[in-house]
Coordinates of C-alpha atoms and ligand atoms in Angstrom, one line a residue:
M1 CA 86.4 114.3 135.0
N2 CA 83.5 115.2 132.6
I3 CA 80.4 112.8 133.6
A4 CA 77.4 112.7 131.6
L5 CA 74.1 112.3 133.6
G6 CA 70.7 111.3 132.3
C7 CA 67.4 110.0 134.0
D8 CA 63.9 109.5 133.4
H9 CA 60.8 110.4 135.5
G10 CA 61.4 107.5 137.8
G11 CA 65.0 108.4 138.6
F12 CA 64.4 112.3 139.0
P13 CA 63.3 112.0 142.5
I14 CA 67.1 110.8 143.3
K15 CA 69.1 113.1 140.6
A16 CA 69.6 115.9 142.8
A17 CA 71.4 114.1 145.4
V18 CA 73.5 112.4 142.7
L19 CA 74.2 115.7 141.3
D20 CA 75.7 116.9 144.6
A21 CA 77.6 113.9 144.9
L22 CA 79.1 114.1 141.7
R23 CA 79.8 118.2 141.6
G24 CA 80.9 117.9 145.2
R25 CA 84.0 115.5 144.5
G26 CA 84.8 118.1 141.6
A27 CA 83.2 116.1 138.9
A28 CA 82.1 118.7 135.5
V29 CA 78.7 117.1 135.0
E30 CA 76.5 117.8 131.8
D31 CA 73.2 117.3 133.1
L32 CA 71.4 115.8 130.2
G33 CA 67.8 115.9 132.0
C34 CA 64.9 115.1 132.4
F35 CA 64.3 118.1 134.6
D36 CA 60.8 116.8 136.2
T37 CA 58.5 113.6 136.8
H38 CA 56.3 114.0 133.6
S39 CA 56.3 110.5 131.9
V40 CA 59.6 110.4 129.6
D41 CA 61.3 107.3 127.5
Y42 CA 64.5 106.2 129.4
P43 CA 66.1 105.1 125.9
D44 CA 66.6 108.9 124.8
Y45 CA 68.4 109.5 127.9
A46 CA 70.8 106.5 128.0
R47 CA 71.5 107.1 124.4
D48 CA 72.5 110.8 124.9
V49 CA 74.9 109.7 127.8
C50 CA 76.5 107.0 126.1
A51 CA 77.0 108.9 122.9
R52 CA 78.7 111.4 124.8
I53 CA 81.0 108.6 126.1
V54 CA 81.6 106.8 122.9
D55 CA 82.6 109.9 121.1
G56 CA 84.7 111.2 124.1
R57 CA 82.9 114.1 125.5
A58 CA 82.6 112.3 128.7
A59 CA 84.6 110.1 130.3
R60 CA 81.6 108.2 132.2
G61 CA 77.9 108.4 132.8
V62 CA 75.6 108.2 135.4
L63 CA 71.7 106.9 134.3
I64 CA 69.0 106.4 136.6
C65 CA 65.4 105.2 136.1
T66 CA 62.9 103.6 138.6
T67 CA 64.6 100.1 138.4
G68 CA 67.6 100.9 136.7
T69 CA 66.8 97.6 134.2
G70 CA 65.9 99.7 131.1
M71 CA 68.5 102.3 131.5
S72 CA 70.6 99.3 132.2
I73 CA 69.9 97.3 128.7
A74 CA 69.5 100.5 126.5
A75 CA 73.3 101.8 127.6
N76 CA 74.8 98.3 127.2
R77 CA 73.6 98.2 123.6
F78 CA 76.7 100.6 123.0
S79 CA 79.8 98.9 122.0
G80 CA 82.4 100.5 125.0
I81 CA 79.6 101.0 127.5
R82 CA 80.0 98.6 130.7
A83 CA 76.6 99.7 132.4
A84 CA 75.3 97.9 135.7
V85 CA 72.5 98.6 138.5
C86 CA 74.3 99.3 141.5
D87 CA 72.3 99.2 145.2
T88 CA 75.1 99.1 147.3
E89 CA 78.5 101.0 147.8
E90 CA 80.3 97.9 147.7
R91 CA 78.8 96.7 144.5
A92 CA 79.8 100.1 143.2
R93 CA 83.3 99.7 144.0
R94 CA 83.6 96.1 142.5
G95 CA 82.2 97.5 139.5
R96 CA 84.7 99.8 139.0
T97 CA 87.8 97.7 140.3
H98 CA 86.8 94.6 138.3
N99 CA 84.8 95.8 135.5
D100 CA 85.7 99.2 134.5
L101 CA 82.2 99.9 135.1
N102 CA 82.1 103.2 132.9
V103 CA 78.2 103.8 133.2
L104 CA 76.5 103.8 136.9
V105 CA 73.2 102.9 136.8
L106 CA 70.9 103.7 140.1
S107 CA 67.3 102.8 140.8
G108 CA 65.3 105.7 141.6
G109 CA 62.4 103.6 142.8
C110 CA 64.6 101.4 145.3
I111 CA 67.0 103.5 147.2
T112 CA 67.1 106.8 149.3
P113 CA 68.5 109.9 148.1
E114 CA 71.2 109.4 150.7
Q115 CA 72.0 105.9 149.4
A116 CA 72.2 107.0 146.0
A117 CA 75.0 110.0 146.8
A118 CA 76.7 107.4 149.0
I119 CA 77.1 104.8 145.8
T120 CA 77.9 107.2 143.3
R121 CA 80.6 108.7 145.5
A122 CA 82.2 105.2 145.8
W123 CA 81.7 104.3 142.2
L124 CA 83.5 107.7 141.4
E125 CA 86.3 107.7 143.6
T126 CA 87.2 103.8 142.9
P127 CA 89.8 103.4 140.6
Y128 CA 90.0 100.3 137.7
E129 CA 92.5 97.5 138.9
G130 CA 93.0 95.7 135.9
L131 CA 96.0 97.5 134.8
E132 CA 97.8 96.8 137.6
P133 CA 100.5 93.6 138.2
G134 CA 98.7 90.6 139.7
N135 CA 95.1 92.0 138.3
E136 CA 95.6 90.9 134.8
R137 CA 92.7 88.7 134.7
H138 CA 90.1 91.8 135.0
A139 CA 91.5 93.3 131.9
R140 CA 91.6 89.6 130.2
R141 CA 87.9 89.0 131.1
L142 CA 87.2 92.7 129.5
Q143 CA 89.0 91.9 126.0
Q144 CA 87.2 88.8 126.4
I145 CA 83.9 90.7 126.4
E146 CA 85.3 92.7 123.4
V147 CA 86.1 89.6 121.4
A148 CA 82.7 88.1 122.1
G149 CA 81.2 91.6 120.8
R150 CA 82.5 90.5 117.2
L151 CA 79.4 88.4 117.6
S152 CA 77.1 90.9 118.7
E153 CA 78.0 93.4 115.8
F154 CA 75.8 91.4 113.1
A155 CA 73.4 89.7 115.8
T156 CA 69.9 91.4 114.2
L157 CA 71.2 89.6 111.3
G158 CA 70.6 86.1 113.0
P159 CA 66.7 86.1 112.9
A160 CA 66.6 88.2 109.6
D161 CA 69.1 85.6 107.3
P162 CA 70.1 83.0 109.2
E163 CA 71.9 81.4 106.7
I164 CA 74.0 84.4 106.0
H165 CA 74.4 85.0 109.7
A166 CA 75.7 81.3 110.2
A167 CA 78.3 82.1 107.3
I168 CA 79.6 85.1 108.8
A169 CA 79.7 83.7 112.4
D170 CA 81.6 80.6 111.0
H171 CA 84.4 83.1 109.5
V172 CA 84.2 84.7 113.1
A173 CA 85.3 81.4 114.6
Q174 CA 87.7 80.9 111.7
E175 CA 89.5 83.7 112.5
D176 CA 89.5 83.3 116.0
S177 CA 90.9 80.1 116.1
T178 CA 93.5 79.9 113.2
I179 CA 96.8 81.4 112.3
N180 CA 96.3 83.4 109.4
L181 CA 99.4 83.9 107.2
I182 CA 98.0 84.9 104.0
A183 CA 100.4 87.6 103.2
S184 CA 97.5 89.8 101.4
E185 CA 95.0 89.8 104.5
N186 CA 94.7 91.2 107.8
Y187 CA 92.3 92.0 110.4
V188 CA 90.7 95.4 110.6
S189 CA 89.9 97.3 113.6
R190 CA 86.0 97.3 115.1
A191 CA 86.4 101.1 113.8
V192 CA 86.7 100.5 110.5
R193 CA 84.1 97.7 110.5
E194 CA 81.6 100.3 111.9
A195 CA 82.4 102.6 109.3
Q196 CA 82.3 100.1 106.6
G197 CA 78.9 98.8 107.8
S198 CA 77.5 102.0 108.2
V199 CA 74.3 104.0 106.8
L200 CA 76.4 105.6 104.5
T201 CA 75.7 102.8 102.0
N202 CA 72.5 104.1 101.7
K203 CA 74.1 107.2 99.9
Y204 CA 74.3 107.5 95.9
A205 CA 77.4 110.2 95.5
E206 CA 78.1 110.0 91.6
G207 CA 80.9 113.1 91.5
Y208 CA 83.4 114.4 93.7
P209 CA 83.0 116.7 97.2
G210 CA 81.2 120.1 96.2
K211 CA 80.2 118.5 92.9
R212 CA 77.7 115.7 93.0
W213 CA 75.2 114.8 90.8
Y214 CA 72.6 114.4 93.9
G215 CA 71.5 116.2 96.9
G216 CA 71.8 115.4 100.7
C217 CA 75.6 115.0 99.9
N218 CA 77.0 117.2 102.7
P219 CA 78.1 114.2 105.2
V220 CA 79.8 112.1 102.7
D221 CA 81.2 115.1 101.2
T222 CA 82.8 115.8 104.7
V223 CA 84.1 111.9 104.7
E224 CA 85.4 111.9 101.4
R225 CA 87.3 115.2 101.9
L226 CA 88.7 113.9 105.2
A227 CA 89.8 110.5 103.5
I228 CA 91.7 112.5 100.6
E229 CA 93.2 115.1 102.9
R230 CA 94.4 112.1 105.2
A231 CA 95.5 109.8 102.3
C232 CA 97.6 112.8 100.8
R233 CA 98.8 113.7 104.6
L234 CA 99.7 109.8 105.5
F235 CA 101.8 109.4 102.2
G236 CA 103.1 113.0 101.2
A237 CA 101.1 112.9 98.3
E238 CA 99.9 115.8 96.2
H239 CA 96.8 114.1 95.0
A240 CA 94.4 111.4 96.1
N241 CA 91.8 109.6 94.5
V242 CA 89.9 107.7 97.2
Q243 CA 86.9 106.1 94.8
P244 CA 88.4 103.0 93.2
H245 CA 86.4 100.4 94.4
C246 CA 89.6 97.7 94.8
G247 CA 93.1 97.5 93.7
S248 CA 92.7 96.3 90.4
S249 CA 90.1 99.2 89.6
A250 CA 92.9 101.6 91.0
N251 CA 95.4 99.9 88.5
M252 CA 92.9 100.2 85.6
A253 CA 92.4 104.0 86.3
V254 CA 96.1 105.0 85.8
Y255 CA 96.1 102.8 82.3
F256 CA 93.0 104.3 81.2
A257 CA 94.0 107.8 82.6
M258 CA 97.5 107.8 80.6
L259 CA 97.2 105.1 78.0
Q260 CA 95.7 104.2 74.5
P261 CA 95.1 100.4 74.0
G262 CA 98.0 98.8 72.2
D263 CA 100.6 100.9 74.3
T264 CA 103.5 99.2 76.0
I265 CA 103.6 98.4 79.4
L266 CA 106.7 97.6 81.4
A267 CA 105.6 95.1 84.4
M268 CA 106.4 92.1 86.4
S269 CA 105.6 88.9 85.2
L270 CA 102.6 87.3 87.0
D271 CA 104.7 83.9 87.8
Q272 CA 107.4 85.9 89.2
G273 CA 105.2 87.6 91.7
G274 CA 103.4 90.6 89.8
H275 CA 99.8 90.7 89.7
L276 CA 96.9 89.9 87.3
T277 CA 96.7 93.7 86.4
H278 CA 100.4 94.0 85.6
G279 CA 99.8 92.1 82.3
S280 CA 98.4 88.7 82.7
P281 CA 96.7 87.4 79.2
V282 CA 93.6 86.6 81.0
N283 CA 93.1 90.2 82.4
F284 CA 91.7 93.5 81.0
S285 CA 95.4 94.6 81.3
G286 CA 96.9 91.9 79.3
R287 CA 94.0 91.9 76.6
L288 CA 94.3 95.6 75.9
F289 CA 98.1 96.6 76.4
N290 CA 100.9 95.2 75.0
I291 CA 102.9 93.7 77.7
E292 CA 106.6 93.3 78.6
A293 CA 107.4 91.2 81.1
Y294 CA 110.2 91.6 83.8
R295 CA 111.6 88.9 85.4
V296 CA 113.9 88.3 88.6
S297 CA 117.4 87.0 88.3
P298 CA 117.7 83.5 88.2
E299 CA 120.6 83.4 90.2
T300 CA 119.8 85.8 93.0
E301 CA 115.9 85.7 92.5
Q302 CA 116.0 89.4 92.9
L303 CA 115.3 92.0 90.6
D304 CA 118.2 92.8 88.3
Y305 CA 117.8 96.5 87.7
D306 CA 120.7 96.7 84.8
A307 CA 118.6 93.8 82.9
L308 CA 115.4 95.8 83.6
E309 CA 117.0 98.8 82.2
A310 CA 118.5 97.2 78.9
Q311 CA 115.0 95.6 78.6
A312 CA 113.2 99.1 79.0
V313 CA 115.7 100.9 76.5
A314 CA 114.8 97.7 73.8
C315 CA 111.1 98.0 74.3
K316 CA 110.7 101.8 75.1
P317 CA 107.3 101.4 77.3
R318 CA 104.9 104.3 77.9
L319 CA 104.4 103.0 81.2
I320 CA 106.8 101.1 83.8
V321 CA 105.0 99.3 86.6
A322 CA 106.8 98.6 89.8
G323 CA 105.5 96.6 92.8
A324 CA 104.5 93.0 93.4
S325 CA 102.1 90.5 95.2
A326 CA 104.8 87.9 96.1
Y327 CA 108.3 89.8 96.2
S328 CA 109.8 89.8 99.1
R329 CA 112.6 92.2 98.8
T330 CA 113.0 96.1 99.4
L331 CA 112.1 97.7 96.0
D332 CA 114.7 100.4 94.5
F333 CA 112.1 103.0 93.7
P334 CA 114.8 105.9 92.9
R335 CA 116.4 103.1 90.2
F336 CA 112.9 102.6 88.7
R337 CA 112.7 106.6 88.2
A338 CA 116.1 106.7 86.6
I339 CA 114.8 104.0 84.4
A340 CA 111.7 105.6 83.3
D341 CA 113.6 108.8 82.9
R342 CA 116.1 107.4 80.6
V343 CA 113.5 105.8 78.2
G344 CA 110.7 108.4 78.8
A345 CA 107.9 106.3 80.5
L346 CA 105.7 107.1 83.1
L347 CA 106.6 105.2 86.6
M348 CA 103.6 103.9 88.3
V349 CA 104.0 102.1 91.8
D350 CA 101.7 99.7 92.9
M351 CA 102.2 99.4 96.5
A352 CA 99.0 97.3 97.2
H353 CA 101.0 94.6 99.4
I354 CA 103.1 97.2 101.1
A355 CA 101.4 100.2 101.7
G356 CA 101.0 99.7 105.3
L357 CA 104.9 99.1 105.9
V358 CA 105.6 102.4 103.9
A359 CA 102.7 104.2 106.0
G360 CA 104.6 103.2 109.4
G361 CA 108.1 104.1 107.8
A362 CA 109.1 100.1 107.8
H363 CA 109.7 100.4 103.5
P364 CA 110.7 103.5 101.6
S365 CA 107.9 105.6 100.0
P366 CA 107.6 105.6 96.3
V367 CA 105.7 108.5 96.7
P368 CA 108.6 111.3 95.6
F369 CA 109.5 109.1 92.5
A370 CA 106.4 107.8 91.1
D371 CA 103.7 109.5 88.8
F372 CA 100.9 107.5 90.3
V373 CA 100.9 105.2 93.5
T374 CA 98.3 102.8 93.2
S375 CA 97.1 100.5 96.3
T376 CA 94.9 98.4 97.8
T377 CA 94.2 99.3 101.6
H378 CA 93.2 96.1 102.7
K379 CA 96.5 94.7 103.0
T380 CA 99.6 95.7 105.5
L381 CA 97.5 99.0 105.6
R382 CA 94.7 97.1 107.7
G383 CA 91.6 99.1 106.2
P384 CA 88.8 98.1 104.1
R385 CA 88.9 95.8 101.1
S386 CA 89.2 98.6 98.8
G387 CA 91.8 100.8 96.7
I388 CA 93.3 104.4 96.2
V389 CA 95.4 106.4 93.6
L390 CA 97.8 109.2 94.8
C391 CA 99.2 111.3 92.2
R392 CA 101.2 114.2 91.1
Q393 CA 98.7 117.4 91.0
Q394 CA 99.3 117.6 86.9
Y395 CA 97.8 114.3 86.7
A396 CA 95.1 115.0 89.0
Q397 CA 92.2 116.0 86.6
A398 CA 92.7 113.2 84.2
L399 CA 92.7 110.7 86.8
D400 CA 89.5 112.0 88.4
K401 CA 87.8 111.8 85.2
T402 CA 88.9 108.5 84.6
V403 CA 87.6 106.8 87.7
F404 CA 84.5 108.9 87.3
P405 CA 82.7 109.1 85.0
G406 CA 85.1 107.0 83.2
L407 CA 85.0 103.8 84.6
Q408 CA 82.7 104.0 87.9
G409 CA 79.6 105.4 89.2
G410 CA 78.5 106.0 92.8
P411 CA 81.5 105.8 95.3
L412 CA 80.8 103.6 98.0
E413 CA 80.9 106.0 100.8
H414 CA 80.6 103.4 103.3
T415 CA 84.1 102.4 102.2
T416 CA 85.6 105.6 101.7
A417 CA 84.5 106.3 105.4
A418 CA 86.5 103.0 106.3
K419 CA 89.4 104.4 104.4
A420 CA 89.3 107.4 106.2
V421 CA 89.4 105.7 109.3
C422 CA 92.2 103.1 108.6
F423 CA 94.5 106.4 107.5
R424 CA 93.8 108.1 110.8
E425 CA 95.1 104.9 112.6
A426 CA 97.9 104.3 110.0
M427 CA 99.3 108.0 111.3
S428 CA 99.4 106.8 114.9
P429 CA 102.7 105.9 116.3
A430 CA 101.5 102.6 117.4
F431 CA 101.1 101.8 113.5
A432 CA 104.8 102.5 112.9
D433 CA 105.5 100.3 115.9
Y434 CA 103.5 97.4 114.2
A435 CA 104.7 98.2 110.9
R436 CA 108.0 97.7 112.2
Q437 CA 107.0 94.3 114.4
V438 CA 105.5 93.0 110.8
V439 CA 108.7 93.4 109.3
A440 CA 110.6 91.6 112.3
N441 CA 108.2 89.3 112.6
A442 CA 108.8 88.1 109.0
R443 CA 112.4 87.9 109.5
T444 CA 112.3 85.5 112.2
L445 CA 109.6 83.3 110.5
A446 CA 111.8 83.2 107.6
A447 CA 115.1 82.4 109.6
C448 CA 113.3 79.8 111.7
L449 CA 112.3 77.7 108.5
Q450 CA 115.6 78.3 107.1
E451 CA 117.8 77.1 110.1
D452 CA 115.8 73.9 109.3
G453 CA 116.7 73.3 105.8
F454 CA 113.8 75.1 103.8
K455 CA 114.6 77.3 101.2
I456 CA 113.2 80.8 101.4
V457 CA 113.3 82.2 97.7
S458 CA 115.6 85.1 97.2
G459 CA 117.4 83.9 100.3
G460 CA 115.0 86.0 102.6
T461 CA 112.6 89.0 103.1
D462 CA 112.8 92.4 103.8
N463 CA 109.1 93.0 104.2
H464 CA 106.1 91.3 105.5
L465 CA 106.3 88.2 103.3
M466 CA 108.3 85.4 102.2
L467 CA 107.9 82.4 99.3
V468 CA 109.0 79.0 100.6
N469 CA 110.1 76.8 98.1
V470 CA 108.6 73.6 98.8
A471 CA 109.9 71.6 95.9
A472 CA 113.5 71.7 97.2
S473 CA 111.9 69.6 100.3
G474 CA 110.1 67.2 97.9
L475 CA 106.8 68.9 98.4
T476 CA 104.2 70.8 96.2
G477 CA 102.9 74.1 97.1
K478 CA 99.4 72.4 97.3
E479 CA 100.4 69.4 99.5
A480 CA 102.0 72.0 101.8
S481 CA 99.1 74.5 102.2
A482 CA 96.8 71.5 102.7
A483 CA 99.0 70.1 105.4
L484 CA 99.0 73.4 107.4
D485 CA 95.3 74.0 106.9
Q486 CA 94.8 70.7 108.7
A487 CA 96.7 72.3 111.6
G488 CA 95.1 75.5 111.7
I489 CA 97.8 77.2 109.8
I490 CA 96.0 79.5 106.9
A491 CA 98.3 80.0 104.0
N492 CA 98.3 80.1 100.2
K493 CA 100.2 78.1 97.7
N494 CA 102.2 80.3 95.3
T495 CA 104.3 80.0 92.0
I496 CA 108.0 80.7 92.8
P497 CA 110.2 82.3 90.4
F498 CA 111.2 79.7 87.3
D499 CA 108.2 77.5 88.4
T500 CA 108.0 74.2 86.6
K501 CA 104.6 73.3 87.9
S502 CA 101.1 74.7 87.3
P503 CA 99.5 77.3 88.8
F504 CA 97.1 75.1 90.5
V505 CA 100.0 73.0 92.0
T506 CA 103.1 75.2 92.4
S507 CA 106.4 74.9 94.1
G508 CA 105.9 77.3 96.5
I509 CA 104.0 78.7 99.8
R510 CA 103.6 82.6 100.5
L511 CA 103.7 83.0 104.1
G512 CA 103.0 86.8 105.5
T513 CA 102.9 88.4 109.0
P514 CA 100.5 91.2 108.8
S515 CA 97.8 89.3 110.4
V516 CA 99.4 87.3 113.2
T517 CA 101.1 91.0 114.0
T518 CA 97.7 92.8 114.1
R519 CA 96.9 89.9 117.0
G520 CA 99.9 91.2 118.8
M521 CA 102.2 88.2 118.3
G522 CA 106.0 89.0 118.4
E523 CA 109.2 87.2 117.6
H524 CA 108.9 84.3 120.3
E525 CA 105.5 83.4 118.3
M526 CA 107.1 83.1 115.2
R527 CA 109.4 80.8 116.3
R528 CA 106.9 78.6 117.8
I529 CA 104.8 79.3 114.3
G530 CA 108.4 78.6 112.4
G531 CA 108.6 75.0 114.5
W532 CA 105.1 73.8 113.6
I533 CA 105.4 74.4 110.1
V534 CA 108.7 72.9 110.0
E535 CA 107.3 69.5 111.9
I536 CA 104.2 69.7 109.7
L537 CA 106.1 70.1 106.2
R538 CA 108.9 67.3 107.2
H539 CA 105.8 64.8 107.7
V540 CA 103.0 66.1 105.8
G541 CA 100.7 62.9 105.7
D542 CA 101.0 62.7 109.8
T543 CA 97.5 63.6 110.7
D544 CA 97.9 62.9 114.6
L545 CA 101.0 65.3 114.6
Q546 CA 98.5 67.9 112.6
Q547 CA 95.9 67.2 115.0
R548 CA 98.2 67.7 118.3
I549 CA 99.4 71.0 116.5
R550 CA 96.0 72.2 116.1
R551 CA 95.1 72.1 119.5
D552 CA 98.5 74.3 120.1
V553 CA 97.4 76.6 117.8
T554 CA 94.1 76.9 119.4
E555 CA 95.5 77.6 122.7
L556 CA 98.1 80.4 120.9
T557 CA 95.2 82.0 119.2
R558 CA 93.1 82.4 122.6
A559 CA 96.0 84.2 124.2
F560 CA 96.0 86.8 121.2
P561 CA 92.2 87.6 120.2
V562 CA 91.5 88.8 116.9
P563 CA 90.4 92.7 117.4
Ligands
PLP1 N1 98.0 94.9 93.1 C1 98.7 94.0 93.6 C2 100.1 94.0 93.6 C3 97.9 93.0 94.4 O1 98.5 92.1 95.2 C4 96.6 93.1 94.5 C5 95.8 91.8 95.3 O2 96.3 91.1 95.3 C6 95.9 94.0 93.8 C7 96.9 95.0 92.8 C8 94.5 94.2 93.5 O3 93.6 93.9 94.3 P1 92.0 93.6 94.5 O4 92.0 92.3 94.6 O5 91.5 94.6 95.1 O6 91.6 94.0 92.9

């Protein structure tokens, strides 16, 4: 086992005994100093030891100062470090079995070298018990520490700006205690949050890696190269631009790279599931381009590819957009390609909603079929709030020139770093399991609602979301989502195809499973949640019922903490 060892002048007198104890039991020790009794600052040594543990160079660490107090405080500032002073062998053993103590802190001024050696051996040789059956309480409590750590992530903001601090703390509490069924949201990992909240926000980096307008860009060049390389590898793309600030600007970049104002775009109508940037008259897309909107079949509520083809032949678009914000069925990308080829159009797939499913293999990939693939990174993909564009190499230069200097100035390299972290996470086998579970959970939730008589648009779901036609049950989407909200179940009202109500009222609600699946919930929990939704929607005015379910929701969320 690799152990990092650090001490200050007060710890130095017992260090040799600790080193011997560690090496005598086969540990590979990196001795980071100090090396005599001249006065030094203990935080420097705590930092060096803990940095090695958090980046994986060392499995555990030992820190020694006069009392152990300063070293403990300094070490515990690092997330993922569990450090405590141990002055007896029993404390060291308990620290391991119960608390998975990964940093042993010793007090050079209070114990003898012989005691230090014995304590060190006890700590080194005792395993953590929290993963054994019957000892789950230890793992649960350690997890609680990590969850509470969400508050520590912005602790210095408290005194600096109490109002903003309070609002963020409220959001943490809301995330912790409610069930989030908003299909376009997710909970990012702490690693993504750390990259997003990093000092890279300080850097200007107009241009691209190796060709910047500013000095001092080497670290951000590394970040952006990694993000590009990972995005290409994750999705099998020839080229990636990772600078768009969001999904809307990713779409704008493709339109501006390939189209002239007035060109025709064939895209899904907003009121049928498309996105604002697919040609809504209030959006730049609808104001600058000639939009032909395609719709779903009134009978099946699914895309009718024959009708789409006939429409494309009639309107001869320069660009066809596939992709939606509220469509629950698998998109047939080969068919979209064939239609685009028949009419000589470019094909852009906006996979914002399904990007995580594509990455995890739970939805077919658009990349082999599309000229451009745009995406947000914050929905099923579980990254920071941002955007990307993937394209064929032949369009790379036009795309890059359009993003910068065409549309944007300096890229947000802290967000780029967070995107790179998210792409790495999305390449893991665990993410493929996650993507599969998101779909399985959505299917189960839809089936529960259908069994109880609720109408799901298009008859079901193949992906992470569903539209529930609540008008068929005598409700509006507005009433339904407000009632669910009272019980701590967060969803959004949504128009359904051929809706007769305004977008502020709507006939539907949209439900999605990316967030609950990130919390580790499975089909059993979906059946419970489905049951609650049915009860609430059957009795929308029953506030007692809402309060009872609110208590059940709180209990369920406690068992599935937000990462
Ligand atoms: N494209 C689709 C399909 C979306 O659903 C969304 C957002 O909901 C976007 C693009 C735009 O993303 P952003 O809100 O990051 O601009």
